[in-house]
Short mmCIF file of C-alpha atoms in Angstrom, two decimals:
data_model
loop_
_atom_site.label_atom_id
_atom_site.label_comp_id
_atom_site.label_asym_id
_atom_site.label_seq_id
_atom_site.Cartn_x
_atom_site.Cartn_y
_atom_site.Cartn_z
CA UNK A 229 91.48 95.91 134.50
CA UNK A 230 89.10 93.03 134.01
CA UNK A 231 87.45 92.43 130.57
CA UNK A 232 84.08 92.47 132.21
CA UNK A 233 84.58 95.92 133.58
CA UNK A 234 86.24 97.05 130.39
CA UNK A 235 83.35 95.84 128.17
CA UNK A 236 80.32 95.94 130.35
CA UNK A 237 79.17 99.36 129.37
CA UNK A 238 80.08 98.75 125.69
CA UNK A 239 78.26 95.34 125.51
CA UNK A 240 75.07 96.78 126.95
CA UNK A 241 75.31 99.76 124.46
CA UNK A 242 76.02 97.52 121.58
CA UNK A 243 73.13 95.16 122.28
CA UNK A 244 70.85 98.24 122.37
CA UNK A 245 72.14 99.54 119.15
CA UNK A 246 72.04 96.20 117.30
CA UNK A 247 68.57 95.80 118.18
CA UNK A 248 67.81 98.56 115.63
CA UNK A 249 69.25 96.85 112.65
CA UNK A 250 66.80 96.46 109.76
CA UNK A 251 65.08 93.03 109.42
CA UNK A 252 64.28 91.16 106.26
CA UNK A 253 60.91 92.38 106.43
CA UNK A 254 62.21 95.89 106.36
CA UNK A 255 64.37 95.16 103.25
CA UNK A 256 61.27 93.72 101.52
CA UNK A 257 59.45 96.95 102.16
CA UNK A 258 62.22 99.03 101.04
CA UNK A 259 62.46 97.06 97.77
CA UNK A 260 58.76 97.70 97.23
CA UNK A 261 59.11 101.48 97.32
CA UNK A 262 58.77 103.32 94.09
CA UNK A 263 61.13 106.31 94.72
CA UNK A 264 63.91 107.74 96.92
CA UNK A 265 61.48 109.86 98.83
CA UNK A 266 59.45 106.91 99.76
CA UNK A 267 62.50 104.99 100.80
CA UNK A 268 63.52 108.08 102.89
CA UNK A 269 60.24 108.30 104.60
CA UNK A 270 60.47 104.59 105.54
CA UNK A 271 63.95 104.90 106.93
CA UNK A 272 62.87 108.00 108.88
CA UNK A 273 60.56 105.87 110.84
CA UNK A 274 62.85 103.04 111.49
CA UNK A 275 64.65 102.87 114.90
CA UNK A 276 68.22 102.74 113.25
CA UNK A 277 68.00 105.91 111.11
CA UNK A 278 65.12 108.00 112.77
CA UNK A 279 67.66 110.29 114.65
CA UNK A 280 69.76 111.00 111.57
CA UNK A 281 66.79 111.73 109.40
CA UNK A 282 64.63 113.57 111.96
CA UNK A 283 64.69 116.82 110.30
CA UNK A 284 64.65 115.35 106.75
CA UNK A 285 61.89 116.28 104.38
CA UNK A 286 61.83 113.13 102.17
CA UNK A 287 60.43 114.77 99.08
CA UNK A 288 63.35 117.27 99.21
CA UNK A 289 66.21 114.93 100.16
CA UNK A 290 68.31 114.11 97.15
CA UNK A 291 69.74 110.51 96.78
CA UNK A 292 73.34 111.80 97.50
CA UNK A 293 72.13 113.57 100.62
CA UNK A 294 70.41 110.38 101.93
CA UNK A 295 73.68 108.36 101.14
CA UNK A 296 75.61 111.03 102.95
CA UNK A 297 73.43 110.97 106.05
CA UNK A 298 73.62 107.27 106.33
CA UNK A 299 77.45 107.35 106.36
CA UNK A 300 77.42 110.17 108.83
CA UNK A 301 75.22 107.86 111.04
CA UNK A 302 77.90 105.17 110.83
CA UNK A 303 80.66 107.52 112.02
CA UNK A 304 78.46 108.91 114.80
CA UNK A 305 77.88 105.30 115.93
CA UNK A 306 81.59 104.86 116.22
CA UNK A 307 81.85 107.93 118.26
CA UNK A 308 78.98 106.67 120.65
CA UNK A 309 80.67 103.34 121.12
CA UNK A 310 84.11 105.06 121.93
CA UNK A 311 82.24 107.03 124.66
CA UNK A 312 81.23 103.79 126.48
CA UNK A 313 84.72 102.27 126.56
CA UNK A 314 86.04 102.70 130.12
CA UNK A 315 89.43 102.68 128.40
CA UNK A 316 90.67 102.07 124.92
CA UNK A 317 94.26 102.38 123.56
CA UNK A 318 94.12 105.73 121.83
CA UNK A 319 96.59 104.60 119.27
CA UNK A 320 94.26 101.77 118.29
CA UNK A 321 91.17 103.99 118.34
CA UNK A 322 93.23 106.38 115.82
CA UNK A 323 93.26 103.55 113.26
CA UNK A 324 89.54 102.88 113.57
CA UNK A 325 88.71 106.28 112.32
CA UNK A 326 91.67 105.93 109.65
CA UNK A 327 89.53 103.11 108.20
CA UNK A 328 86.96 105.39 106.91
CA UNK A 329 89.46 108.12 105.98
CA UNK A 330 91.40 105.65 103.78
CA UNK A 331 88.14 104.85 102.02
CA UNK A 332 87.57 108.54 101.47
CA UNK A 333 91.07 108.97 100.04
CA UNK A 334 90.80 106.03 97.73
CA UNK A 335 87.55 107.50 96.20
CA UNK A 336 89.10 111.01 96.04
CA UNK A 337 92.20 109.66 94.29
CA UNK A 338 90.16 107.55 91.83
CA UNK A 339 88.17 110.76 90.92
CA UNK A 340 91.36 112.86 90.62
CA UNK A 341 93.21 110.49 88.46
CA UNK A 342 90.49 108.45 86.49
CA UNK A 343 86.90 109.67 86.94
CA UNK A 344 87.68 113.36 86.18
CA UNK A 345 84.07 114.00 84.91
CA UNK A 346 83.07 114.06 88.70
CA UNK A 347 85.05 117.32 89.13
CA UNK A 348 82.10 119.02 87.43
CA UNK A 349 79.72 117.94 90.23
CA UNK A 350 81.75 117.87 93.53
CA UNK A 351 78.61 118.30 95.45
CA UNK A 352 77.40 114.95 94.28
CA UNK A 353 80.73 113.51 95.10
CA UNK A 354 80.82 114.90 98.55
CA UNK A 355 77.77 112.78 99.50
CA UNK A 356 79.88 109.64 98.94
CA UNK A 357 82.45 110.45 101.64
CA UNK A 358 82.36 109.66 105.23
CA UNK A 359 82.15 112.90 107.37
CA UNK A 360 84.89 112.61 109.88
CA UNK A 361 84.61 116.15 111.11
CA UNK A 362 87.43 117.05 113.47
CA UNK A 363 88.82 113.50 113.25
CA UNK A 364 89.67 114.06 109.52
CA UNK A 365 93.38 114.47 108.57
CA UNK A 366 92.51 115.26 104.86
CA UNK A 367 89.98 117.19 102.88
CA UNK A 368 88.82 114.49 100.27
CA UNK A 369 87.12 117.11 98.13
CA UNK A 370 90.41 119.01 97.92
CA UNK A 371 92.15 115.71 96.88
CA UNK A 372 89.48 114.91 94.29
CA UNK A 373 89.83 118.32 92.88
CA UNK A 374 93.50 117.92 92.02
CA UNK A 375 94.41 118.00 88.30
CA UNK A 376 97.95 116.56 88.59
CA UNK A 377 100.20 114.38 90.72
CA UNK A 378 102.09 117.19 92.10
CA UNK A 379 98.76 118.82 93.23
CA UNK A 380 97.88 115.61 94.87
CA UNK A 381 101.12 115.36 96.71
CA UNK A 382 100.76 118.91 97.89
CA UNK A 383 97.26 118.21 99.32
CA UNK A 384 98.67 115.27 101.22
CA UNK A 385 101.67 117.00 102.67
CA UNK A 386 102.23 116.41 106.51
CA UNK A 387 99.85 113.39 106.49
CA UNK A 388 100.66 109.81 106.93
CA UNK A 389 99.30 109.10 103.31
CA UNK A 390 101.89 111.22 101.60
CA UNK A 391 104.77 108.71 101.42
CA UNK A 392 102.41 105.96 100.44
CA UNK A 393 100.98 107.99 97.45
CA UNK A 394 104.32 109.36 96.45
CA UNK A 395 105.92 105.71 96.47
CA UNK A 396 103.03 104.62 94.16
CA UNK A 397 103.60 107.37 91.73
CA UNK A 398 107.36 106.44 91.58
CA UNK A 399 106.50 102.71 91.08
CA UNK A 400 104.00 103.62 88.31
CA UNK A 401 106.87 105.59 86.50
CA UNK A 402 108.73 102.15 86.63
CA UNK A 403 105.85 100.68 84.60
CA UNK A 404 103.50 99.46 87.29
CA UNK A 405 100.57 98.31 85.48
CA UNK A 406 97.84 99.78 87.59
CA UNK A 407 98.41 103.04 89.36
CA UNK A 408 95.15 103.05 91.19
CA UNK A 409 95.49 99.56 92.58
CA UNK A 410 99.10 100.22 93.52
CA UNK A 411 97.82 103.20 95.69
CA UNK A 412 94.94 101.44 97.21
CA UNK A 413 97.31 98.39 98.10
CA UNK A 414 99.71 100.78 99.60
CA UNK A 415 96.93 102.53 101.76
CA UNK A 416 95.58 99.15 102.83
CA UNK A 417 99.11 98.07 103.84
CA UNK A 418 99.73 101.09 105.82
CA UNK A 419 96.42 100.93 107.56
CA UNK A 420 96.56 97.17 108.39
CA UNK A 421 100.11 97.43 109.53
CA UNK A 422 99.21 100.19 111.92
CA UNK A 423 96.02 98.38 113.19
CA UNK A 424 98.07 95.22 114.02
CA UNK A 425 100.88 97.00 115.55
CA UNK A 426 98.59 99.11 117.74
CA UNK A 427 96.43 96.03 118.60
CA UNK A 428 99.38 94.45 120.26
CA UNK A 429 98.80 96.89 123.19
CA UNK A 430 95.42 95.45 123.78
CA UNK A 431 94.49 92.27 125.89
CA UNK A 432 95.97 89.29 124.19
CA UNK A 433 92.56 87.79 123.43
CA UNK A 434 91.46 90.87 121.85
CA UNK A 435 94.78 91.04 119.85
CA UNK A 436 93.81 87.53 118.45
CA UNK A 437 90.45 88.72 117.46
CA UNK A 438 91.84 91.62 115.57
CA UNK A 439 94.55 89.58 113.93
CA UNK A 440 91.95 87.07 112.73
CA UNK A 441 89.47 89.80 111.53
CA UNK A 442 92.01 91.85 109.79
CA UNK A 443 93.91 88.98 108.56
CA UNK A 444 90.84 87.52 106.78
CA UNK A 445 90.14 90.95 105.25
CA UNK A 446 93.67 91.03 103.94
CA UNK A 447 93.34 87.48 102.60
CA UNK A 448 90.12 88.46 100.54
CA UNK A 449 91.70 91.75 99.40
CA UNK A 450 94.67 89.94 98.06
CA UNK A 451 92.34 87.28 96.48
CA UNK A 452 90.12 89.92 94.88
CA UNK A 453 93.20 91.77 93.43
CA UNK A 454 94.66 88.55 92.01
CA UNK A 455 91.27 87.66 90.43
CA UNK A 456 90.94 91.18 88.85
CA UNK A 457 94.54 91.06 87.67
CA UNK A 458 94.06 87.76 85.90
CA UNK A 459 90.70 88.97 84.37
CA UNK A 460 91.65 92.50 83.18
CA UNK A 461 95.51 92.94 83.39
CA UNK A 462 98.65 91.35 82.05
CA UNK A 463 100.96 91.32 84.99
CA UNK A 464 103.88 88.90 85.51
CA UNK A 465 103.37 86.43 88.41
CA UNK A 466 106.26 88.03 90.38
CA UNK A 467 105.04 91.49 89.84
CA UNK A 468 101.55 90.53 90.87
CA UNK A 469 102.89 88.80 93.92
CA UNK A 470 104.94 91.77 95.10
CA UNK A 471 101.86 94.08 94.65
CA UNK A 472 99.87 92.09 97.42
CA UNK A 473 99.54 92.99 101.02
CA UNK A 474 102.30 90.92 102.77
CA UNK A 475 100.40 89.67 105.79
CA UNK A 476 97.18 87.69 106.01
CA UNK A 477 95.59 84.94 108.09
CA UNK A 478 94.97 81.77 106.16
CA UNK A 479 96.79 82.28 102.97
CA UNK A 480 100.59 81.40 103.06
CA UNK A 481 103.18 83.03 100.76
CA UNK A 482 103.58 79.71 98.95
CA UNK A 483 99.83 79.48 98.21
CA UNK A 484 99.69 83.10 97.17
CA UNK A 485 102.58 82.41 94.81
CA UNK A 486 100.64 79.56 93.41
CA UNK A 487 97.54 81.77 92.79
CA UNK A 488 99.75 84.37 91.09
CA UNK A 489 101.38 81.80 88.83
CA UNK A 490 97.94 80.57 87.55
CA UNK A 491 97.92 81.21 83.76
CA UNK A 492 94.31 82.54 83.59
CA UNK A 493 91.23 83.27 85.55
CA UNK A 494 89.89 79.73 85.10
CA UNK A 495 93.01 78.03 86.29
CA UNK A 496 93.13 80.48 89.31
CA UNK A 497 89.44 79.68 90.29
CA UNK A 498 90.26 75.87 90.11
CA UNK A 499 93.16 76.38 92.56
CA UNK A 500 91.19 78.83 94.81
CA UNK A 501 88.30 76.30 94.88
CA UNK A 502 90.62 73.86 96.62
CA UNK A 503 92.12 76.34 99.04
CA UNK A 504 91.26 77.81 102.53
CA UNK A 505 88.35 79.82 101.04
CA UNK A 506 86.96 77.10 98.90
CA UNK A 507 83.38 77.48 100.08
CA UNK A 508 83.38 81.17 99.16
CA UNK A 509 84.68 80.47 95.42
CA UNK A 510 82.22 77.44 95.08
CA UNK A 511 79.31 79.32 96.42
CA UNK A 512 79.66 81.43 93.09
CA UNK A 513 81.04 78.72 90.67
CA UNK A 514 78.09 76.36 91.49
CA UNK A 515 75.57 78.98 90.48
CA UNK A 516 76.97 79.79 87.10
CA UNK A 517 79.70 78.78 84.53
CA UNK A 518 80.38 82.38 83.73
CA UNK A 519 82.16 83.66 86.88
CA UNK A 520 83.01 87.35 86.81
CA UNK A 521 84.98 89.33 89.40
CA UNK A 522 82.06 91.33 90.63
CA UNK A 523 80.24 88.27 91.78
CA UNK A 524 83.26 87.05 93.66
CA UNK A 525 83.64 90.54 95.33
CA UNK A 526 80.06 90.32 96.61
CA UNK A 527 80.72 86.60 97.81
CA UNK A 528 83.76 87.93 99.79
CA UNK A 529 81.68 90.74 101.49
CA UNK A 530 79.07 88.16 102.36
CA UNK A 531 81.71 85.94 103.90
CA UNK A 532 83.10 88.73 106.05
CA UNK A 533 79.61 89.62 107.11
CA UNK A 534 79.08 86.02 108.27
CA UNK A 535 82.43 85.92 109.74
CA UNK A 536 81.92 89.07 111.83
CA UNK A 537 78.67 87.47 113.22
CA UNK A 538 80.48 84.28 114.21
CA UNK A 539 83.29 86.18 116.00
CA UNK A 540 80.82 86.97 118.75
CA UNK A 541 80.27 83.24 119.51
CA UNK A 542 83.92 82.35 119.15
CA UNK A 543 85.35 85.06 121.18
CA UNK A 544 82.55 86.01 123.56
CA UNK A 545 80.60 89.12 124.29
CA UNK A 546 83.32 90.58 126.42
CA UNK A 547 85.74 91.18 123.74
CA UNK A 548 86.57 93.71 121.00
CA UNK A 549 84.94 91.25 118.61
CA UNK A 550 81.43 92.73 119.48
CA UNK A 551 82.63 96.09 118.57
CA UNK A 552 83.93 95.00 115.08
CA UNK A 553 80.90 92.92 114.79
CA UNK A 554 78.58 95.96 114.92
CA UNK A 555 80.76 98.13 112.78
CA UNK A 556 80.90 95.60 109.89
CA UNK A 557 77.16 94.89 110.10
CA UNK A 558 76.31 98.48 109.96
CA UNK A 559 78.65 99.12 107.13
CA UNK A 560 77.08 96.35 105.17
CA UNK A 561 73.58 97.52 105.96
CA UNK A 562 74.19 100.88 104.57
CA UNK A 563 75.76 99.42 101.42
CA UNK A 564 72.65 97.28 100.99
CA UNK A 565 70.33 100.24 101.47
CA UNK A 566 72.31 102.27 98.94
CA UNK A 567 72.01 99.23 96.65
CA UNK A 568 68.19 99.10 97.15
CA UNK A 569 68.02 102.67 96.35
CA UNK A 570 69.77 102.28 92.97
CA UNK A 571 67.65 99.18 92.25
CA UNK A 572 64.47 101.20 93.02
CA UNK A 573 65.64 104.17 90.88
CA UNK A 574 66.31 101.83 87.94
CA UNK A 575 62.97 100.02 88.38
CA UNK A 576 64.77 96.58 89.01
CA UNK A 577 62.56 93.70 90.28
CA UNK A 578 62.98 92.68 93.89
CA UNK A 579 64.57 89.29 92.88
CA UNK A 580 67.31 91.01 90.90
CA UNK A 581 67.92 93.62 93.71
CA UNK A 582 68.46 90.66 96.07
CA UNK A 583 71.08 89.19 93.99
CA UNK A 584 73.20 92.33 94.79
CA UNK A 585 72.69 92.50 98.51
CA UNK A 586 75.50 91.48 101.10
CA UNK A 587 73.18 90.64 104.02
CA UNK A 588 70.52 88.82 101.92
CA UNK A 589 71.98 85.36 102.46
#
């Protein structure tokens, strides 16, 4: 089947959906609002979120409910786009939905193992999960409610996540320094391996797109973990290297070893500022002498935001790049709306809120 036929309907649908993204003017207006109900009312009148908020009463919609609806809208968009594909490898489509479930599972496990105070307010926690409906394999609230490792493993039985989490628990018993990070790296490794394996069944050009998009994300996940490890943990260089996701795009194993061998955060940033993602590191370092991991994480998200936009011009409209382009932009827009909501709740100035936005570049 020709790529034109495969993507013709998708491209037209994506163009229509992308035209509804919030503009900088919309962002300015949202940051000028004084409360969550005012933000909700404005979003209800926008083209992007009018449908998901059509029955909402702004004065009655809690912040967590608004956040939940925004995430529901993203998953609904994925389903809408799927409906316009003439054909799409079902195995590949499976991993697209797993992207959001893995994020749900990470949050659930973090609450079960670390942030246990959230167990007292599961209703609020529920608003932070993507609602996958019948596409879900796990119940994230059930996982988040667990009080022990055995309970967690029982809740994950007969799912593809069971072995990942079980192996992480076993590794932690062998003195792995960070259980949560070990689990999250394992889940990412499972997800990305599956994605790339499934992508091999696509058109070769589409496979190259997936390899670059997923590969860059892996690169930055690895860099972020190394940066955080150097800032907050005492890991040996070999142990740190072995905890990385062993596949990427621009970062060779030799280079990753060099990053892991850096004696401290300052040395690491000096090495990284001369590497494949030098502009990303320098964009933060040039603004301040006190670089913190959170600033680098935001810079990495901004990089992926820009990269997803550039993929369209690089690979053309009739490729799967347009699909991922839309998904990433919608994800980042929702993250920014949530950031604005928090900024307004805490009476932050516009200029301060902008510092935390991904799409405000």
